[in-house]
Each structure stands twice: as structure tokens, then as C-alpha cells.
XYZ file of C-alpha atoms in Angstrom:
442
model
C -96.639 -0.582 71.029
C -97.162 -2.162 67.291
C -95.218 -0.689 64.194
C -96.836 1.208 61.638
C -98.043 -1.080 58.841
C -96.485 1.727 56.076
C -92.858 1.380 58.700
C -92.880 -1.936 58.839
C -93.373 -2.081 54.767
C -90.517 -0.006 54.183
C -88.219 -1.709 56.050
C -89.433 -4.500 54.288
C -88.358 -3.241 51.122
C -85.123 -1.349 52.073
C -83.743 -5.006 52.864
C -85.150 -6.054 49.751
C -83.430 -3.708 47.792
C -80.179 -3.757 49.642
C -79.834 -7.638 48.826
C -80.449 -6.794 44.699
C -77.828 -4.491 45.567
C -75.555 -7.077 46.998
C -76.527 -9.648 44.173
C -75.892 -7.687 41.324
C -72.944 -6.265 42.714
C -71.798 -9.736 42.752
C -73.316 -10.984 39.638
C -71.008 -7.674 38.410
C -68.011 -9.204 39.478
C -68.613 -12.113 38.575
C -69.065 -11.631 35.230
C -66.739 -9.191 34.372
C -64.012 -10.719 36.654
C -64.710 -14.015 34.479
C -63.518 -17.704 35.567
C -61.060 -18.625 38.153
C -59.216 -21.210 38.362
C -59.975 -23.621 41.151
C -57.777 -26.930 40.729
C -55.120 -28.361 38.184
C -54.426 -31.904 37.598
C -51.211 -33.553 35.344
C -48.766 -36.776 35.530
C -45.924 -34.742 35.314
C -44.087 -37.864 35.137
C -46.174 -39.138 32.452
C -45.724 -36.149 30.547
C -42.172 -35.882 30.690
C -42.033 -39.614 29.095
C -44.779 -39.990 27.410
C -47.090 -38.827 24.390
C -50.498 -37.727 24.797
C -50.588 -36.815 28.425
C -53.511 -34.844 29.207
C -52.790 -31.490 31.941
C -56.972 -30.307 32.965
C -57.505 -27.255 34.357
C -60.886 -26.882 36.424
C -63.026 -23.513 36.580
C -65.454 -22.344 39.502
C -67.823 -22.035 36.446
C -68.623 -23.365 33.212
C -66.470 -21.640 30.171
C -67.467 -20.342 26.903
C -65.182 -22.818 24.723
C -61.694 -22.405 24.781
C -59.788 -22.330 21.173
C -56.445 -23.392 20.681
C -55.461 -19.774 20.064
C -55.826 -19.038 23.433
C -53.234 -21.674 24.569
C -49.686 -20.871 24.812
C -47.279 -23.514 26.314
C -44.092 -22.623 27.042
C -41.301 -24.110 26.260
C -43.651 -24.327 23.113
C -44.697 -27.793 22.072
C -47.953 -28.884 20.023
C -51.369 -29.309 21.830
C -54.789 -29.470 21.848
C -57.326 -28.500 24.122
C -60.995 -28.983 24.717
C -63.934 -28.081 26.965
C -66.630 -29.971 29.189
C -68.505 -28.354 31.774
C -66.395 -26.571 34.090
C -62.994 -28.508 32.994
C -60.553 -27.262 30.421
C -58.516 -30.144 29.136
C -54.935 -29.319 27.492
C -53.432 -32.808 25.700
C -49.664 -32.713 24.867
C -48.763 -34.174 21.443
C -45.362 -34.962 21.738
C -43.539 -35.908 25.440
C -42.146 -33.228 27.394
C -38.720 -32.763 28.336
C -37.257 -34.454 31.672
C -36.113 -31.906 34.257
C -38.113 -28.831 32.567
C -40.384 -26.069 34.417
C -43.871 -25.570 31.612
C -45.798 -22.609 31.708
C -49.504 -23.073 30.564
C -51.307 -20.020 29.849
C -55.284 -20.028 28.788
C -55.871 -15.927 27.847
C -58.799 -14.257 27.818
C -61.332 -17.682 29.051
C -65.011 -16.368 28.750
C -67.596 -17.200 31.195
C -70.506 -18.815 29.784
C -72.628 -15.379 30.897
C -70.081 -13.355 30.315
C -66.616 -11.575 31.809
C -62.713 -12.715 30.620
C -60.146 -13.934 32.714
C -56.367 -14.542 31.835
C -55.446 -17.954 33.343
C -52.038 -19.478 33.850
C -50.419 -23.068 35.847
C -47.287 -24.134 36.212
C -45.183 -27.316 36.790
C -41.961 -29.160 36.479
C -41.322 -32.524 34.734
C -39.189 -34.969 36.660
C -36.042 -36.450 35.174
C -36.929 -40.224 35.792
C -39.023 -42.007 33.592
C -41.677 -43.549 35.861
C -40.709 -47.031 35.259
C -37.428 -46.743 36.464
C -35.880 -45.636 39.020
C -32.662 -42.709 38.394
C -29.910 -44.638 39.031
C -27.612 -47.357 37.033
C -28.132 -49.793 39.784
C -31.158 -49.783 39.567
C -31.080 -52.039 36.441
C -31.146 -55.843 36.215
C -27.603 -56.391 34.366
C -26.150 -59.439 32.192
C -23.685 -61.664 35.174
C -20.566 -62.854 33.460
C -18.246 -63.427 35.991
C -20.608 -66.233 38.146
C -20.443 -69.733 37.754
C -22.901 -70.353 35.375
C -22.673 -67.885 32.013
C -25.396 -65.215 31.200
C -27.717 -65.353 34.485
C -29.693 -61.653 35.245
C -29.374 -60.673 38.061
C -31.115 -57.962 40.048
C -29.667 -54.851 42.243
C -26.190 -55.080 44.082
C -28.605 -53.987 47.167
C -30.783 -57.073 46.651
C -29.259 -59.808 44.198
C -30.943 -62.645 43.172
C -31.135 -64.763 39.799
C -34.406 -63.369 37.641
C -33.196 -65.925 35.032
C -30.451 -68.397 33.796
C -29.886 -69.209 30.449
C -30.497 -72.797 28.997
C -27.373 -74.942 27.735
C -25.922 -73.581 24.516
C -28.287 -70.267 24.584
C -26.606 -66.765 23.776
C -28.170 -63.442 25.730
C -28.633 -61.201 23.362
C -30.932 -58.752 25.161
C -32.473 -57.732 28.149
C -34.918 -55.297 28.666
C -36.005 -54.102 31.707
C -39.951 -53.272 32.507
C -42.386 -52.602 35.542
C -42.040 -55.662 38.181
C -39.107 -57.643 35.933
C -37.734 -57.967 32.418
C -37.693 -59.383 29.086
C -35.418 -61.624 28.057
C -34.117 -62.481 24.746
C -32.066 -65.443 23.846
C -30.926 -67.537 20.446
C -30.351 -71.026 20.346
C -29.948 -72.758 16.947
C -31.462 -70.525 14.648
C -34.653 -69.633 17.073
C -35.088 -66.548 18.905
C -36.547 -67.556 22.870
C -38.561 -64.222 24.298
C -38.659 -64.626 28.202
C -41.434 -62.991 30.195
C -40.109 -62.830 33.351
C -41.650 -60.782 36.876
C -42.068 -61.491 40.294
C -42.763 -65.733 40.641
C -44.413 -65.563 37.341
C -42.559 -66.087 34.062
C -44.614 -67.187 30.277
C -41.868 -68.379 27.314
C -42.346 -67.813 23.517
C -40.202 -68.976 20.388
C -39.680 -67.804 17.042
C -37.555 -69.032 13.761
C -35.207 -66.525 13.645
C -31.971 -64.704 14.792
C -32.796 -61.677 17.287
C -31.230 -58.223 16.161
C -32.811 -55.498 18.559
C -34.965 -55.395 21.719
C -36.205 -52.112 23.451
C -39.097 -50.435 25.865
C -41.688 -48.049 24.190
C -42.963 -45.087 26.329
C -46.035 -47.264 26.501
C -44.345 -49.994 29.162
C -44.372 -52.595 25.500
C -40.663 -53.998 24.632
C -40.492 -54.479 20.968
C -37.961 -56.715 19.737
C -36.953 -57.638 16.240
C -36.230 -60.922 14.545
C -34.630 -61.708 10.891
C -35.002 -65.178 9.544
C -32.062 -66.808 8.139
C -32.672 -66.048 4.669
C -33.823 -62.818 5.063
C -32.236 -59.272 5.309
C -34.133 -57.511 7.223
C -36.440 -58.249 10.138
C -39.937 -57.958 11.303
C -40.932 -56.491 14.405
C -43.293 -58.127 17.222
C -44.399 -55.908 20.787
C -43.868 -58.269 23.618
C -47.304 -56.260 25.974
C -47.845 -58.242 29.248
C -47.106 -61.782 28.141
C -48.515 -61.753 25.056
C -46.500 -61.287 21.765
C -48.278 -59.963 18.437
C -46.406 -58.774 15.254
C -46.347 -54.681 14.723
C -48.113 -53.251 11.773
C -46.810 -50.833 9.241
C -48.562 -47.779 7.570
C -50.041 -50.826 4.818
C -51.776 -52.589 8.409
C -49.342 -55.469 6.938
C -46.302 -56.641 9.547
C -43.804 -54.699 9.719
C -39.840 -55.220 8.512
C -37.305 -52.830 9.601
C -33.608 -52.946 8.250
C -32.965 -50.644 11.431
C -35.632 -49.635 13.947
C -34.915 -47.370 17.391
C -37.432 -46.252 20.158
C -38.475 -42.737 20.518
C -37.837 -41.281 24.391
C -41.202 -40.579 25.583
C -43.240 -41.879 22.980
C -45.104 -45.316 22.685
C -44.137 -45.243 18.976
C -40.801 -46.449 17.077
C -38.822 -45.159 14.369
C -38.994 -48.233 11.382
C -36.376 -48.015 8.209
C -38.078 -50.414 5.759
C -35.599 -51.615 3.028
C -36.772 -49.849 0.270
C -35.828 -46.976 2.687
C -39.176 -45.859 4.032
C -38.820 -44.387 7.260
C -42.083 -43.878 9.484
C -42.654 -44.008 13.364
C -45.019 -47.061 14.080
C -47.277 -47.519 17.369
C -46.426 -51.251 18.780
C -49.687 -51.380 20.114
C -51.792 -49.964 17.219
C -53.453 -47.360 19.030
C -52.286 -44.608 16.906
C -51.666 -44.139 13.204
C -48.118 -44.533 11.618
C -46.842 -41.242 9.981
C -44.801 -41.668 7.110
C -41.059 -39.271 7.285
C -40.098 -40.056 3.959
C -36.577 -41.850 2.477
C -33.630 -42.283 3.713
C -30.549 -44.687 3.501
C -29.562 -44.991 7.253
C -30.864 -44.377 11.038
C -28.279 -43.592 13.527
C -29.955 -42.618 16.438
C -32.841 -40.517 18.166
C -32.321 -37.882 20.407
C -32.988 -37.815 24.552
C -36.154 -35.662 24.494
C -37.557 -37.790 21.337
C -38.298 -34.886 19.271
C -35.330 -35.310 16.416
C -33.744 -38.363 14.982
C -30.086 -38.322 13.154
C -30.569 -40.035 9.649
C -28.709 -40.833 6.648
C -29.416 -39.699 3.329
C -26.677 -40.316 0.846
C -23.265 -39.079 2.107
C -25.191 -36.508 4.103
C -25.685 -36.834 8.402
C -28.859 -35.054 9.039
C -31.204 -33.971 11.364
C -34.339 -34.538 11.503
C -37.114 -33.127 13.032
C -40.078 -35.589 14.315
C -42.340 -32.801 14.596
C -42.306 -30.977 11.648
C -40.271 -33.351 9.020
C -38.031 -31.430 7.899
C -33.723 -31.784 7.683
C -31.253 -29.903 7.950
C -27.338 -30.260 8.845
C -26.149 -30.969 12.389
C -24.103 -27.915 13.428
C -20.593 -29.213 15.075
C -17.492 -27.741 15.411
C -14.827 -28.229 13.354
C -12.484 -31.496 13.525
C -8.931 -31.545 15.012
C -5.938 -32.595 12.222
C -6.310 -36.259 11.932
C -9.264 -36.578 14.080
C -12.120 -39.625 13.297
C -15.477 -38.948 13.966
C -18.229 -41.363 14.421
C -21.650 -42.333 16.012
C -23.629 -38.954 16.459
C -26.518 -38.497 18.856
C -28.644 -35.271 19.816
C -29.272 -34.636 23.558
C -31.632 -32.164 22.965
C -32.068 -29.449 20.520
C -28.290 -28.143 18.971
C -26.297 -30.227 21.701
C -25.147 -33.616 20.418
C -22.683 -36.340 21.584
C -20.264 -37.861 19.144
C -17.542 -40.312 19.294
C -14.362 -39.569 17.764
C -10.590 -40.779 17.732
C -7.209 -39.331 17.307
C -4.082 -40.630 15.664
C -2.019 -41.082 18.463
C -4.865 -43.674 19.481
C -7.068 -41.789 21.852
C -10.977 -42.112 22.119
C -13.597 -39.926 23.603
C -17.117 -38.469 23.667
C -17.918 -35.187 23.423
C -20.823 -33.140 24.179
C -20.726 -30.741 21.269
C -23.138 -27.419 20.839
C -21.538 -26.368 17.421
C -19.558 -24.062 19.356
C -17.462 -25.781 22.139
C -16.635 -30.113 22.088
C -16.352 -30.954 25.693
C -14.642 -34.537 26.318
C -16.947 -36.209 29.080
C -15.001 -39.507 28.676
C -11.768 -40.680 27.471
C -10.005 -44.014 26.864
C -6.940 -45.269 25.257
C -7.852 -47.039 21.806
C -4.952 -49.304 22.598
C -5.620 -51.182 25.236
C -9.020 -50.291 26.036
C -12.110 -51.474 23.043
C -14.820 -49.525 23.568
C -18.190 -51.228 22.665
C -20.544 -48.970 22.725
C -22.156 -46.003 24.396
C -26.145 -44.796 24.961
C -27.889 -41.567 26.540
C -30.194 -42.849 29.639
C -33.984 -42.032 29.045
C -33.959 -38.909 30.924
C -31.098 -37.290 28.957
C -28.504 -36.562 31.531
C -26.407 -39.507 31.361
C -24.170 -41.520 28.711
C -23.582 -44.563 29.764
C -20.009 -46.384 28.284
C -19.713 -50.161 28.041
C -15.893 -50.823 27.278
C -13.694 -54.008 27.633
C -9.900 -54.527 27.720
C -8.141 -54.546 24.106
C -6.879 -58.302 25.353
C -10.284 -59.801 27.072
C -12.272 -62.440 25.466
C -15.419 -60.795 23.539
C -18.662 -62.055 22.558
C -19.164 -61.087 19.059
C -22.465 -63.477 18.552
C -24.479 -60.624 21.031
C -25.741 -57.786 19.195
C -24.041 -56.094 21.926
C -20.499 -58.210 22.061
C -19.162 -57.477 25.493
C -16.588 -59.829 27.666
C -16.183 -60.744 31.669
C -14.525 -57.784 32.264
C -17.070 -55.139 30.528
C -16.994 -51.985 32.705
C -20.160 -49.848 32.597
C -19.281 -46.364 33.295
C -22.310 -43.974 34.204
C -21.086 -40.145 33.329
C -22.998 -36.921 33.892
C -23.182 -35.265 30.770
C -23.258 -31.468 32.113
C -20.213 -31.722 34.236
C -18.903 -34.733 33.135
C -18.326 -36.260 36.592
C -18.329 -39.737 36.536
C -21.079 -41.349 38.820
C -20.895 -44.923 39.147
C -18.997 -48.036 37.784
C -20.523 -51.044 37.021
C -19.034 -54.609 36.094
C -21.082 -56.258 33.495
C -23.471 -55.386 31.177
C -26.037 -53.257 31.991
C -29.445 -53.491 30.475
C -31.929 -51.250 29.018
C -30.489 -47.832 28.613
């Protein structure tokens, strides 16, 4: 038996009408419900050591575009954000800090037809700088107790020679980098820069004494060379094998009478002599931003957002963000106490040398509140050379020799045969390794 033509019709359009239904029940939700978030992408590691790094956040449909009012990072740090297609992109400005959990929050994202959605991604930065791995051994280190003076060695776990210095040459730096390390050397008045990684190894020489070598967040090592008659020294950026002179705010080379890295950034801090200070990209990628004068650099703190400067008398912070100074809050000194080099951890937590009368040394971590001693050493028989954060801010790391050993004063660095490294946690203080030699590239 054959269905009515007017039955069949009317089924016909009941289905009809029950998919409009369905579609603009969807279409609805969809655009009142507003984009969802379907994928997120950083380098955490990146971030954490590094300027610039770019977090993206991909929709399940295009967005209207996203302002920077809608973005809240938190802990707060600068940004900026743009929009392609169905990708939100969030860039960092400064690097992150190490060991941190970020909350990024995009509110009220418009769908390109319509409907608002609140979205929000988090992640944690690692404390290792990708580079390198976490621990002091780890490093390639300055040998001073084998046969032949100054070879760099690698790891305990694997040793072998990287390099060997040359008949009356003087190590005064050793930096080490992805795949091997950079070597810098003076013999007779010239500066020797090294190259060395895997079987391959390229040699470059300057006229000049060396006074400074470091790594740049960018992978670069920058080191710094004054000419005998000179009194301050110009820069060069040592990227691959090739060396190439760094360029101040003028484009002209620059000279520094005291330069430092910044943790996490491919730029460097640069005090001119006049007293200039501005942070410089090795590489020229970026623009230099002028800070304004000072009379001294002392040091830059482990999350590379603050540097301790000089102006005067005064010890100052100061912020890299924003410019501006103001006084390091410490507590008060002890009768008769000494205090000397300052550096900032992170925001309001610094570490500070200081000595006491009766001849005892230490570093403190100091939050303007409490000074906790996380190392200690007798002033009399025990000269203590010098100390450094690590990269990722948890660590000091000590280089001190016996009051009676032989020390090389012609190193930047003067350390003896019997330099101990010591490698100190600086939240509980617990020492965590002990390392003969020099190690290099904190």
C-alpha cells in the first residue's frame, strides 16, 4: 500500500524542521558559549631563561581580537599578545622565574560571530636553564692539580682533556656552552678566544688583556678585552665560531668599565666610563635601552629582573623593568660587623658577604627581616675568593683557598691548587657537593 503524497510531505518537513531545530540550538551554544580552548603550546624551559618566549593558545574557532586588557599573567610580568586565525599568541617580555607555577588568563575572548568565553592555562617553569644540566658536576672545571697546569677537563663521570693551555698562557676564563666551551687565555699582552666542542675547535686573537667572559640567555659568550693603554674595555660576542664586536646604543662598539649578564636574557648590563649604564643585545637583534648614570655595578639578581648599582655612596636597587631605585632593605649590622658584595636572589631576598672582628666570614641570605648564615669560614686560615648564585637561583656557589696556598693573582678569578668549590642550597643551606678546582661558568 503507497503513502499519501500530503503524509509523506509532512514527514518530509517535520525532519526538516527538527534538524533547524538541532542547528540553531547548536549555533545557540555556540555562540553564546564562545571559544574553547583546544591546545596550548610553550618552552617552559625557554621561558624560564629566556626573553621573548612566546606561550600560544589555540581556539576551536577563530576569535574576535584579543587586547592586552584581557590578559592577566600571574605572577604578573609584562606581555603582549596577538591574534591569527584561530591562535592566540601571548609573548613574555622579560624571562620568567625558574621553579615558578604561571597562571595565564584570556577573559571574556569573543567569537568572531559572537558569544564570550573566560579562558585560562597553566604551567610550571623548570629550574635548569636548558643548556645545562642542574648539577655542579656537570660543568667543565679549570685542572690544577694534573701534570700539566690549566687543562679543562670535563665531568668526574667522564673526564677527558677539552683543552690544554700553550707554554706561558694564563686561563683566565672558561665558559661553558651547548656541546663544549669557550676558552679564554693571555699570553704576552694578547687575549687567545678558544672555540672548543666535540672534535672541532676554531682559535681567534686579540691585542689585549681579557677582564670578563660570560653566556647570554641567547647560547652567545661575550667576553671583554682592555688594551694596554686603555681603561676600560670593549666587548666582542663569541656566536658559533665567529667573533664580532657588540654595539652600543650609538651602533658604535661598545666599552664597558664593568659589564655583567642578565639571567634569562640575551642582553648585558654595560657601565660605559662616563657612567652610562644600558643593557646591550650581543647579537643586535634587539635595541639597547638606556638606565641612566651611575658610578658602579655590583651585580644582577637570579631572576634578571633587578641589578644592585652604585650611585655615589649610595647601594641601590634597581629595577630592569621599570628603571627606577630605591634602597635595598637589610637588617641591621652586628657591633663590628663588615659588610660587602651584595646580590638579590629574587625580589627583597639578597645575599651579602660580611665579616666579624674576631675573624669570621659568611654569607647570608637576608630578607630585611632575618640574615641566615648559609656558609661560614674562618678569615684566618681560610681566603675566600669569591662567591656566585647558579643561573637558576637556588644555589651559591663558594670558591675559597687556604690562607697559606699559592694563589694566582694574574686570573681575573685568582684561585690556587687547592681551591675548594662548595655548592650550597640557599633555602636550607645544606651543603650539596664539593668540588676541587675551579669551576666554570656559574
Amino acid at each position: 500500500m503507497t503513502e499519501p503524497a500530503a503524509d509523506h510531505r509532512r514527514r518530509f518537513w517535520a525532519v526538516v524542521a527538527a534538524l533547524v531545530v538541532i542547528c540553531g540550538t547548536f549555533l545557540v551554544l555556540t555562540t553564546t558559549q564562545g571559544p574553547k580552548l583546544e591546545q596550548v603550546s610553550v618552552d617552559t624551559a625557554a621561558a624560564a631563561h629566556r626573553s621573548g618566549a612566546v606561550l600560544t593558545m589555540t581556539l576551536d574557532r577563530q576569535p574576535a581580537e584579543v587586547l592586552l586588557s584581557q590578559v592577566t599573567v600571574s605572577p604578573s610580568t609584562p606581555v603582549t599578545v596577538s591574534t591569527r586565525d584561530s591562535v592566540v599568541s601571548v609573548q613574555f617580555g622579560f624571562a620568567l622565574i625558574p621553579g615558578h607555577k604561571y597562571a595565564v588568563e584570556l577573559a571574556g575572548v569573543e567569537g568572531a560571530h559572537g558569544g564570550a568565553a573566560d579562558l585560562r592555562t597553566t604551567f610550571t617553569t623548570p629550574w635548569a636553564p636548558p643548556e645545562l644540566g642542574d648539577r655542579a658536576a656537570d660543568l667543565p672545571r679549570i685542572d690544577r692539580t694534573s701534570a700539566r697546569d690549566r687543562v679543562v677537563t670535563g665531568t668526574d663521570s667522564e673526564t677527558r682533556v677539552l683543552w690544554t693551555a700553550p707554554a706561558g698562557a694564563k686561563t683566565l676564563f672558561v665558559v661553558p656552552r651547548q656541546g663544549g666551551v669557550v676558552i679564554v687565555s693571555e699570553r704576552a699582552g694578547k687575549t687567545t678566544i678558544d672555540t672548543v666542542g666535540g672534535r672541532s675547535s676554531a682559535q681567534t686573537t686579540l691585542s689585549g688583556t681579557p677582564t670578563g667572559a660570560a653566556r647570554t640567555g641567547s647560547g652567545a659568550v661575550v667576553v671583554s678585552v682592555r688594551g694596554a693603554s686603555d681603561t676600560d674595555a670593549g666587548l666582542y660576542s663569541v656566536a658559533g665560531d665567529a667573533l664580532h664586536p657588540v654595539l652600543d646604543l650609538a651602533g658604535e662598539p661598545q666599552r664597558s668599565m664593568a659589564w655583567l649578564p642578565v639571567p634569562g636574557d640575551s642582553r648585558v648590563l654595560s657601565l660605559s666610563l662616563e657612567g652610562d649604564l644600558a643593557l646591550v643585545d650581543p647579537d643586535g637583534a634587539s635595541a639597547g635601552v638606556p638606565l641612566g648614570s651611575f658610578t658602579a655595578l655590583d651585580s644582577v639578581s637570579a631572576d634578571g629582573l633587578s641589578a644592585i648599582v652604585q650611585k655615589g655612596p649610595k647601594v641601590l636597587r634597581l629595577d630592569l623593568r621599570n628603571r627606577q631605585t630605591s634602597e635595598p632593605v637589610l637588617t641591621a649590622p652586628a657591633a663590628g660587623e663588615a659588610r660587602g658584595r651584595l646580590s638579590e636572589v629574587r625580589e627583597g631576598v639578597y645575599v651579602q658577604q660580611r665579616t666579624t672582628l674576631a675573624g669570621v666570614g659568611s654569607l647570608v641570605v637576608d630578607d630585611g627581616v632575618t640574615a641566615r648564615p648559609v656558609f661560614t669560614w674562618d678569615a684566618r686560615t681560610t681566603k675566600q675568593v669569591t662567591y656566585d648564585l647558579s643561573e637558576d637561583g637556588r644555589h651559591v656557589v663558594v670558591e675559597s683557598t687556604p690562607a697559606d696556598a699559592d694563589i694566582d693573582f694574574a686570573r681575573a678569578r685568582p684561585s690556587g691548587a687547592r681551591t675548594v668549590v662548595d655548592v650550597i642550597g640557599l633555602t636550607t643551606g645544606t651543603p650539596l657537593s664539593q668540588l676541587r678546582g675551579s669551576v666554570a661558568g656559574w
